[in-house]
N, CA, C and O atoms as a printed pandas DataFrame, in Angstrom:
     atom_number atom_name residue_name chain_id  residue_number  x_coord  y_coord  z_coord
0              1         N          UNK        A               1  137.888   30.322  -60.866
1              2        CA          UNK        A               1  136.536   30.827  -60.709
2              3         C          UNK        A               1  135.852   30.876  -62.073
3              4         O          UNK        A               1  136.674   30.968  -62.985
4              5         N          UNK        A               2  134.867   30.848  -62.378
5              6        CA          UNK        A               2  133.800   30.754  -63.256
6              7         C          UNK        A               2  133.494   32.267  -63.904
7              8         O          UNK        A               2  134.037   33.253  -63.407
8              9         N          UNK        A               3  132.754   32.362  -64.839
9             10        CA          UNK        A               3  132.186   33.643  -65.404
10            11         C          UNK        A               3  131.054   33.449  -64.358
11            12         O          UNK        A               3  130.639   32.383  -63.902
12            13         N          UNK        A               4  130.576   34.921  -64.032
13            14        CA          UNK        A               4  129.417   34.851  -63.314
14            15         C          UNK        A               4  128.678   35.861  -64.390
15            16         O          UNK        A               4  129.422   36.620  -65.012
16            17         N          UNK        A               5  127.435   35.910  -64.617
17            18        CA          UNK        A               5  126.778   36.991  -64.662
18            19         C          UNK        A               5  126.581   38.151  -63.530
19            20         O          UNK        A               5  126.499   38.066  -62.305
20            21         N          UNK        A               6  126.542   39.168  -64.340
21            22        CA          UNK        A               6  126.235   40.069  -62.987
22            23         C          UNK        A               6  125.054   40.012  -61.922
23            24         O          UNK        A               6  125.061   40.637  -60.862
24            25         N          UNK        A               7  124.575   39.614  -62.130
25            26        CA          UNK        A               7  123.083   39.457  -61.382
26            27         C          UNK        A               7  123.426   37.771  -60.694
27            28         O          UNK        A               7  122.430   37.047  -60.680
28            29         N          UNK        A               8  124.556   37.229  -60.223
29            30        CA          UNK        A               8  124.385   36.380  -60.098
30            31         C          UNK        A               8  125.390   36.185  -58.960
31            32         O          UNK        A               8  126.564   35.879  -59.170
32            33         N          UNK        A               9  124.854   36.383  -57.711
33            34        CA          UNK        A               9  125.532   36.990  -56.552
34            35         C          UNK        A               9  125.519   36.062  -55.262
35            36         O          UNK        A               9  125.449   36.361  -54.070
36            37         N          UNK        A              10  125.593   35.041  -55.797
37            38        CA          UNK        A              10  125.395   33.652  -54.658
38            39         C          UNK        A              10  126.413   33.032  -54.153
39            40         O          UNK        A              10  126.955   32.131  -54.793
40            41         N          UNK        A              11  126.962   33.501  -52.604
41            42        CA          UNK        A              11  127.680   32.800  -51.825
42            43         C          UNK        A              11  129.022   34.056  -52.037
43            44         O          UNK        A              11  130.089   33.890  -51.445
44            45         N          UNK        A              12  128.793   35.271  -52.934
45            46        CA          UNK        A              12  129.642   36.960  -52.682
46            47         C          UNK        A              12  129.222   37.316  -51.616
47            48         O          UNK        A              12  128.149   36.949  -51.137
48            49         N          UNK        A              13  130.122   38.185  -51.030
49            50        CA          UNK        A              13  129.921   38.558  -49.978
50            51         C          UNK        A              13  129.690   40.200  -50.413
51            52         O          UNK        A              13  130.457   40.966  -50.997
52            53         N          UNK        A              14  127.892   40.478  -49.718
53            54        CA          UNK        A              14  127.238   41.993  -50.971
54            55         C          UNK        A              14  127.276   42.870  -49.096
55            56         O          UNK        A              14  126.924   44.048  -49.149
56            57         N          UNK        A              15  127.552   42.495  -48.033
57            58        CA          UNK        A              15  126.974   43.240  -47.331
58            59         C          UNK        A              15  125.641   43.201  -46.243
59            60         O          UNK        A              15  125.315   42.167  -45.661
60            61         N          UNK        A              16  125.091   44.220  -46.114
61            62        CA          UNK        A              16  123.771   43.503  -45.442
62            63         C          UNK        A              16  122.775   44.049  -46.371
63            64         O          UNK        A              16  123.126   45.001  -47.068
64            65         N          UNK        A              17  121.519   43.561  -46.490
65            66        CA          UNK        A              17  120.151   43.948  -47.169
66            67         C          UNK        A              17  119.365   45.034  -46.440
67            68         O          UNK        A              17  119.254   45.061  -45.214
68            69         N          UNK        A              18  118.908   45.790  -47.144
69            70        CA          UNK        A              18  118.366   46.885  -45.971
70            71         C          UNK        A              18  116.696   46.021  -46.562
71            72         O          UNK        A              18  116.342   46.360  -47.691
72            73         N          UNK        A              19  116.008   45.248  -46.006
73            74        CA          UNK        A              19  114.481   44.440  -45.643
74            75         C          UNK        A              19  113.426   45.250  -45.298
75            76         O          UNK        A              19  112.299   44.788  -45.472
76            77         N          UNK        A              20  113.612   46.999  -44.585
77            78        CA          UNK        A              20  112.399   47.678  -44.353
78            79         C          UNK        A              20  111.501   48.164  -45.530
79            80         O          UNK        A              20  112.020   48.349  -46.631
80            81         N          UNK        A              21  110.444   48.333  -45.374
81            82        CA          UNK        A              21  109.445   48.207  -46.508
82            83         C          UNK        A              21  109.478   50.118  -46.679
83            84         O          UNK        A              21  109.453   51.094  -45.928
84            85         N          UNK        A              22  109.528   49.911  -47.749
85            86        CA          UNK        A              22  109.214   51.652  -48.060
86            87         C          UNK        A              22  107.802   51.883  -49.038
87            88         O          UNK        A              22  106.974   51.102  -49.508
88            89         N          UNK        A              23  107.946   53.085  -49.076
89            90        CA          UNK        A              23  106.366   53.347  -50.063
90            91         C          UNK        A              23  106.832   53.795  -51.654
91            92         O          UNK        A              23  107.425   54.786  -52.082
92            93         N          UNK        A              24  106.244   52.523  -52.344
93            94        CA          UNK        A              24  107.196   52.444  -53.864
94            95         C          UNK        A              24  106.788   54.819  -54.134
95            96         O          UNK        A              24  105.840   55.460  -53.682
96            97         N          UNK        A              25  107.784   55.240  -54.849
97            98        CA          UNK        A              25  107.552   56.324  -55.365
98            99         C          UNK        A              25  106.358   56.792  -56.595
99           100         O          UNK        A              25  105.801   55.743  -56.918
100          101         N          UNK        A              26  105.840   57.814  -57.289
101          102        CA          UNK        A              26  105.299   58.018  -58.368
102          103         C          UNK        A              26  106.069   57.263  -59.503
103          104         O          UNK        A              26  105.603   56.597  -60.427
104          105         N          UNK        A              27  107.323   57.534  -59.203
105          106        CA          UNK        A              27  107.750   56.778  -60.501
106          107         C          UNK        A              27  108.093   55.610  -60.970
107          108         O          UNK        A              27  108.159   55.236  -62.141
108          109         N          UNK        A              28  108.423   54.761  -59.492
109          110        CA          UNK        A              28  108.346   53.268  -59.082
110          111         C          UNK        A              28  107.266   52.586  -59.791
111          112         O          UNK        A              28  107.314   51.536  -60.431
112          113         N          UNK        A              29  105.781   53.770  -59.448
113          114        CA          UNK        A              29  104.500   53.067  -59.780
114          115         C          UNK        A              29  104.368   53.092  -61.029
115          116         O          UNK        A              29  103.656   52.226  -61.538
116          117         N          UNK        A              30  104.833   53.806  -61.633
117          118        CA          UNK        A              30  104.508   54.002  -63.136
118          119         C          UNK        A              30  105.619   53.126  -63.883
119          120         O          UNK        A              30  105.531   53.055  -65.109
120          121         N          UNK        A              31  106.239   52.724  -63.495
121          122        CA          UNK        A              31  107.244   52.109  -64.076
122          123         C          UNK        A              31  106.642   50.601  -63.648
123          124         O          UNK        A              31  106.339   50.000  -64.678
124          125         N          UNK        A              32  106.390   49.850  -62.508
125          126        CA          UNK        A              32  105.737   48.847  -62.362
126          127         C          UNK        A              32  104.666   48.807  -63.066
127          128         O          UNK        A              32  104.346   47.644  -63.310
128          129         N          UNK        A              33  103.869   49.693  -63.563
129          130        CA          UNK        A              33  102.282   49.850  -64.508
130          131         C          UNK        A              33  102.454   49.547  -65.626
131          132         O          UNK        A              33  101.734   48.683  -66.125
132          133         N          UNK        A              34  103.264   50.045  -66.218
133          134        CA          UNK        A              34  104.036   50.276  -67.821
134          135         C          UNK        A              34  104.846   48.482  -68.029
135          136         O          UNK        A              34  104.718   47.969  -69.141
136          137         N          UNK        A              35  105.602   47.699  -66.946
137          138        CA          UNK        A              35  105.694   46.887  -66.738
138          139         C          UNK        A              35  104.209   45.571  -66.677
139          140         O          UNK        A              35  104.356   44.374  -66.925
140          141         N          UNK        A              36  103.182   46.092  -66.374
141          142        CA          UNK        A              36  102.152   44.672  -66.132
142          143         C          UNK        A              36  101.677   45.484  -67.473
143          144         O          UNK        A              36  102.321   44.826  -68.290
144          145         N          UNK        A              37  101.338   45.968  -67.860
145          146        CA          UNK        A              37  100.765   46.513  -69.607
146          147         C          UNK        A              37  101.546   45.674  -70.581
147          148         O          UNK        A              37  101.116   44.985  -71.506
148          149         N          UNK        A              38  102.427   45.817  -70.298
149          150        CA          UNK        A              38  103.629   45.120  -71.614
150          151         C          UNK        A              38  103.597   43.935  -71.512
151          152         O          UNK        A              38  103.848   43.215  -72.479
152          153         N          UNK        A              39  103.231   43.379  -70.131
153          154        CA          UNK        A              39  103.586   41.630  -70.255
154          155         C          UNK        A              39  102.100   41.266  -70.423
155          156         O          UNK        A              39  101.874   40.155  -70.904
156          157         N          UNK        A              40  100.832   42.214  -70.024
157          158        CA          UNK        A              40   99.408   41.912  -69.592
158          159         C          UNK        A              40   99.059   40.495  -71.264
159          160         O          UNK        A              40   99.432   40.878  -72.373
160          161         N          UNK        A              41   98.598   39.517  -71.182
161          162        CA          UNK        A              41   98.348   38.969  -71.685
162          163         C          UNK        A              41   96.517   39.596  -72.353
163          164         O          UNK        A              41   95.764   40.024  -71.478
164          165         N          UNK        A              42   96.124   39.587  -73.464
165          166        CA          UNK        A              42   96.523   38.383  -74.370
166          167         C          UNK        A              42   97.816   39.337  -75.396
167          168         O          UNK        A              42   98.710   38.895  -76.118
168          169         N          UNK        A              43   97.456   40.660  -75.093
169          170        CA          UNK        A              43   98.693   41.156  -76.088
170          171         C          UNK        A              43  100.152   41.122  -75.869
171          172         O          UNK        A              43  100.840   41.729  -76.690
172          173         N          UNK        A              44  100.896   40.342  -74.627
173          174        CA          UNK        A              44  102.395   40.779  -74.024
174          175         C          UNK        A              44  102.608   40.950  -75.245
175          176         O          UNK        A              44  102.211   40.504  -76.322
176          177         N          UNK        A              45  103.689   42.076  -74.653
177          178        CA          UNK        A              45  105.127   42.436  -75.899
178          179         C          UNK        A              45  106.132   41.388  -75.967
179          180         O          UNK        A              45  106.703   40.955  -76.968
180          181         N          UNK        A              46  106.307   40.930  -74.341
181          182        CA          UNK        A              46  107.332   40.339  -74.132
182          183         C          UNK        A              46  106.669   38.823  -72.898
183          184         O          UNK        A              46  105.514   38.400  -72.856
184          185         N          UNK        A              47  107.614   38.439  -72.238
185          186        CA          UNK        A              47  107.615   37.705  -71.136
186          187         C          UNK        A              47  108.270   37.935  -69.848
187          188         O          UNK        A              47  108.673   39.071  -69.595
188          189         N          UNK        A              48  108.410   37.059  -69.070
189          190        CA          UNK        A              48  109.174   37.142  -68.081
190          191         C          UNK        A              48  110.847   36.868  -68.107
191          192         O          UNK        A              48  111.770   37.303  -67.418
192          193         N          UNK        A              49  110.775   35.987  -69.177
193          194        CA          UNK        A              49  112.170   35.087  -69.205
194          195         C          UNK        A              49  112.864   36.225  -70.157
195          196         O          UNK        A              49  114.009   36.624  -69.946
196          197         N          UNK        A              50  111.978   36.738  -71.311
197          198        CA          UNK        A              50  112.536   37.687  -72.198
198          199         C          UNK        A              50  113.225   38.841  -71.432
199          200         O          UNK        A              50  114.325   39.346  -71.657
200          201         N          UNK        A              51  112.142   39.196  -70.291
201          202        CA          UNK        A              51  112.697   40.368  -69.377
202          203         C          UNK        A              51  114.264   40.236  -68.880
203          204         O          UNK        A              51  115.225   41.001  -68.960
204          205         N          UNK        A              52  114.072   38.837  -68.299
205          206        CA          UNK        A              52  115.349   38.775  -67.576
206          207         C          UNK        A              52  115.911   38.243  -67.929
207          208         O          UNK        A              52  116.538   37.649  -67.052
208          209         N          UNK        A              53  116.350   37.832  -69.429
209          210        CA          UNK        A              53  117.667   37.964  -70.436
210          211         C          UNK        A              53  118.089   39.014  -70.192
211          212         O          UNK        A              53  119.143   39.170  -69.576
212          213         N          UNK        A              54  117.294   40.049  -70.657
213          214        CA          UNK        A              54  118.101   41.412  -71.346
214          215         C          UNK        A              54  118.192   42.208  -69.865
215          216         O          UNK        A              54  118.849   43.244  -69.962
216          217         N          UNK        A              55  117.694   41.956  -68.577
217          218        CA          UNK        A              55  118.480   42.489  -67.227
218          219         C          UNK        A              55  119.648   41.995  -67.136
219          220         O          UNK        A              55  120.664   42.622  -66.838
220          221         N          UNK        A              56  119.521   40.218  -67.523
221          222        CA          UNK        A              56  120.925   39.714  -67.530
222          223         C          UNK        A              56  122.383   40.460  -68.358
223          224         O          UNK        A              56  123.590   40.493  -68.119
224          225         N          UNK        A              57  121.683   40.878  -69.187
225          226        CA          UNK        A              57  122.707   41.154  -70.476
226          227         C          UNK        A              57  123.437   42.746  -70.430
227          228         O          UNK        A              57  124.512   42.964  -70.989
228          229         N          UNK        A              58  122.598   43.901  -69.604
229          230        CA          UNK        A              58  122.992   44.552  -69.060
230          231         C          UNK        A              58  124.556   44.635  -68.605
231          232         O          UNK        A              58  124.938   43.923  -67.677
232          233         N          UNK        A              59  125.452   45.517  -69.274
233          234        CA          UNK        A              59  126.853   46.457  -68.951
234          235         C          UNK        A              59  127.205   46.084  -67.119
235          236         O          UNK        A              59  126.571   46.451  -66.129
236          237         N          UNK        A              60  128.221   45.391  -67.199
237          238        CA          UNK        A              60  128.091   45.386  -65.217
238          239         C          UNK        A              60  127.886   47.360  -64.793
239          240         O          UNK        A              60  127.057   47.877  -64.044
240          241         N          UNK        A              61  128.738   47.876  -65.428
241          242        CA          UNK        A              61  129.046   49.071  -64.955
242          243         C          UNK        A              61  127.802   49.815  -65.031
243          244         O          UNK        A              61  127.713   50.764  -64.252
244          245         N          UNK        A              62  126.256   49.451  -66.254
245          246        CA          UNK        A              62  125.199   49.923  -65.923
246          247         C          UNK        A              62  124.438   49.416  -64.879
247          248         O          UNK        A              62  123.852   50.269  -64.213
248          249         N          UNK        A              63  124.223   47.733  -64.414
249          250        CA          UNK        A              63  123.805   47.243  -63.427
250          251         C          UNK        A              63  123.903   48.063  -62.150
251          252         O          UNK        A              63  123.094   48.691  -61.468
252          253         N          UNK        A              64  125.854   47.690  -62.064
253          254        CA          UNK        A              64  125.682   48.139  -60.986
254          255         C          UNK        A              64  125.776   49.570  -60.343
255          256         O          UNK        A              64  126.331   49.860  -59.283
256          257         N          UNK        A              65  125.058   50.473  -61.289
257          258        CA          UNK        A              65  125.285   51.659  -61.262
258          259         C          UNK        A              65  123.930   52.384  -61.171
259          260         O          UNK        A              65  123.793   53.605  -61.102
260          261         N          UNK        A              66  122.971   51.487  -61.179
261          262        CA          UNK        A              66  121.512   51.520  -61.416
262          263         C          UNK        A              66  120.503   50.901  -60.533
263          264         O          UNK        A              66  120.586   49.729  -60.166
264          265         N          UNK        A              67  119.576   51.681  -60.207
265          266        CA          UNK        A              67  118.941   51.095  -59.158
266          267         C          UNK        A              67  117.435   49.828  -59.645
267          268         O          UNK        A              67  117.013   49.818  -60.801
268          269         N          UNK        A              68  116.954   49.072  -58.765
269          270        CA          UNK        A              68  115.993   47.712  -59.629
270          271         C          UNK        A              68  114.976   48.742  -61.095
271          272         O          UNK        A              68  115.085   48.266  -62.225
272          273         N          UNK        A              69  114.291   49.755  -60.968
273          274        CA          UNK        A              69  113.246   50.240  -61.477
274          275         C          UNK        A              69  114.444   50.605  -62.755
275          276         O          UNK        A              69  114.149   50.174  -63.869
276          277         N          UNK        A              70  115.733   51.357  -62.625
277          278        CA          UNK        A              70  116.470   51.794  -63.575
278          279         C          UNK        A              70  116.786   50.825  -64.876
279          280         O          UNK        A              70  116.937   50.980  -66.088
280          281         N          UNK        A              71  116.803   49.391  -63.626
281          282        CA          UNK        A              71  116.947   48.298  -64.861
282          283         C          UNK        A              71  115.906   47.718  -65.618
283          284         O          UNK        A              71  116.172   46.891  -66.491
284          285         N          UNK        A              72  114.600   48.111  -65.345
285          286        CA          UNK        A              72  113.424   47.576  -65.501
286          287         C          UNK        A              72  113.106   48.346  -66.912
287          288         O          UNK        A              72  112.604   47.812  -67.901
288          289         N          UNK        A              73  113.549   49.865  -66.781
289          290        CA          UNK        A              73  113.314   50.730  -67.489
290          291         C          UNK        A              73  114.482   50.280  -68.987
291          292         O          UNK        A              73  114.267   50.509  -70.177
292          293         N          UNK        A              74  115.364   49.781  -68.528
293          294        CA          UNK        A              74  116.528   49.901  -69.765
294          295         C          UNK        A              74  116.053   48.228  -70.319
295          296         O          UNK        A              74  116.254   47.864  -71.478
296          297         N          UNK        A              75  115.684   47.721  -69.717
297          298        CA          UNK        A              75  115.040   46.152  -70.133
298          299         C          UNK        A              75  113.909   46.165  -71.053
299          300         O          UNK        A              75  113.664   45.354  -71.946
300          301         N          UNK        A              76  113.233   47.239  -70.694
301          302        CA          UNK        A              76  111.510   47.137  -71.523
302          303         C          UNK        A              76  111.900   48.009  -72.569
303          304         O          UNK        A              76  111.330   47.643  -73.597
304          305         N          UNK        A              77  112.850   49.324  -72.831
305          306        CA          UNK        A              77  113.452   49.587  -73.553
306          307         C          UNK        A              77  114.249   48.851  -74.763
307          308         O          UNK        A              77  114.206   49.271  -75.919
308          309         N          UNK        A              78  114.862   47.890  -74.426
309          310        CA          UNK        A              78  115.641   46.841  -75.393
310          311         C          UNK        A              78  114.548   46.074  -76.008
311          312         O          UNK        A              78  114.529   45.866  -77.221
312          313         N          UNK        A              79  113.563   45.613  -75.144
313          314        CA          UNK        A              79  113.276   44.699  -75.482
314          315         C          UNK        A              79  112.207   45.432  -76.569
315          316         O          UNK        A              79  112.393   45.068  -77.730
316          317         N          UNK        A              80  111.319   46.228  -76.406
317          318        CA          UNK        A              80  110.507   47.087  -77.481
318          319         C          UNK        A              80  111.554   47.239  -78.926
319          320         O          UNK        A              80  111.505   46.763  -80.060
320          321         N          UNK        A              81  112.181   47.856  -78.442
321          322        CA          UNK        A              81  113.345   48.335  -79.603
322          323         C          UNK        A              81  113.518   46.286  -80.614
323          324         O          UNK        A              81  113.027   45.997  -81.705
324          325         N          UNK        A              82  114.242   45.471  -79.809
325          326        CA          UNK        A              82  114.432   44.744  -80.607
326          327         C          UNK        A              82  113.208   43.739  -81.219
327          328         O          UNK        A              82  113.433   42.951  -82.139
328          329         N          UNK        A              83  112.294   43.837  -80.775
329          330        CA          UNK        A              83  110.772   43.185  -80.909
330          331         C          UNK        A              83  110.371   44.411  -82.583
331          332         O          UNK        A              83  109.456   44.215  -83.383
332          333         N          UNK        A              84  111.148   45.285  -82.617
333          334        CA          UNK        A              84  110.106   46.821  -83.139
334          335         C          UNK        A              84  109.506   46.844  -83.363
335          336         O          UNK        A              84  109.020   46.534  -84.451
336          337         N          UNK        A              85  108.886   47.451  -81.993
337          338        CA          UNK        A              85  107.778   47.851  -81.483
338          339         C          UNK        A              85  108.032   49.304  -81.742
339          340         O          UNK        A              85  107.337   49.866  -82.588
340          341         N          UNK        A              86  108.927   49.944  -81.121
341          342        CA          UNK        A              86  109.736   51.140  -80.945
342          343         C          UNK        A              86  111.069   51.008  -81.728
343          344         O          UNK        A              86  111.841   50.065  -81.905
344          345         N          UNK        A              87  111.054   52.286  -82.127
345          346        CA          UNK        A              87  112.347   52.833  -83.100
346          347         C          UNK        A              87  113.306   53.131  -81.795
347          348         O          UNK        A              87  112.810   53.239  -80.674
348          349         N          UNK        A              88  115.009   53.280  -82.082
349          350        CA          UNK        A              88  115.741   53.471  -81.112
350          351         C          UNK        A              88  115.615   55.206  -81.072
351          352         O          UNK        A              88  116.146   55.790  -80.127
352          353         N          UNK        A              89  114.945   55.937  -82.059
353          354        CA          UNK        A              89  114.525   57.456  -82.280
354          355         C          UNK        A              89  113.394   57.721  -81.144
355          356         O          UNK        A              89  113.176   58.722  -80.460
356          357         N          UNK        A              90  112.851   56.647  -81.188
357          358        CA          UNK        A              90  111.131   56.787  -80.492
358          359         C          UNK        A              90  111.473   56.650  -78.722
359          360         O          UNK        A              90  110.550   56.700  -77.909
């Protein structure tokens, strides 16, 4: 078998998908907001591809221990920090 990345779950057997639509939370939203600010062109911090390196690069044991918004949050985190933008203090 191959190295997989963690995020890379094609033809594992994960279970079933729960597909019903829910109503994102306060903090879902603010975390998706804080997300289109950072990439909003003409100033992005970052990109898309930049994003999902550093989801890629993510600890399995934080992945999978973390829910999508948790990783979104530890992604825009890295990525500020190593861009410095943000101090790892800040």
């Amino acid at each position: 078998m191959t190295n997989r990345a963690i995020t890379d779950l094609g033809g594992l057997p994960a279970g079933r998908i729960d597909t019903h639509e829910h109503e994102p939370t306060m903090t879902e939203r603010r975390i998706d907001a804080m997300m289109m600010l950072l990439r909003q062109q003409p100033r992005a911090f970052f990109r898309s591809d930049e994003n999902r390196r550093t989801i890629e690069s993510l600890t399995p044991e934080f992945y999978e221990g973390s829910d999508y918004y948790e990783r979104w949050v530890a992604a825009m985190r890295s990525l500020l920090i190593e861009k410095g933008i943000l101090t790892e203090a800040e």
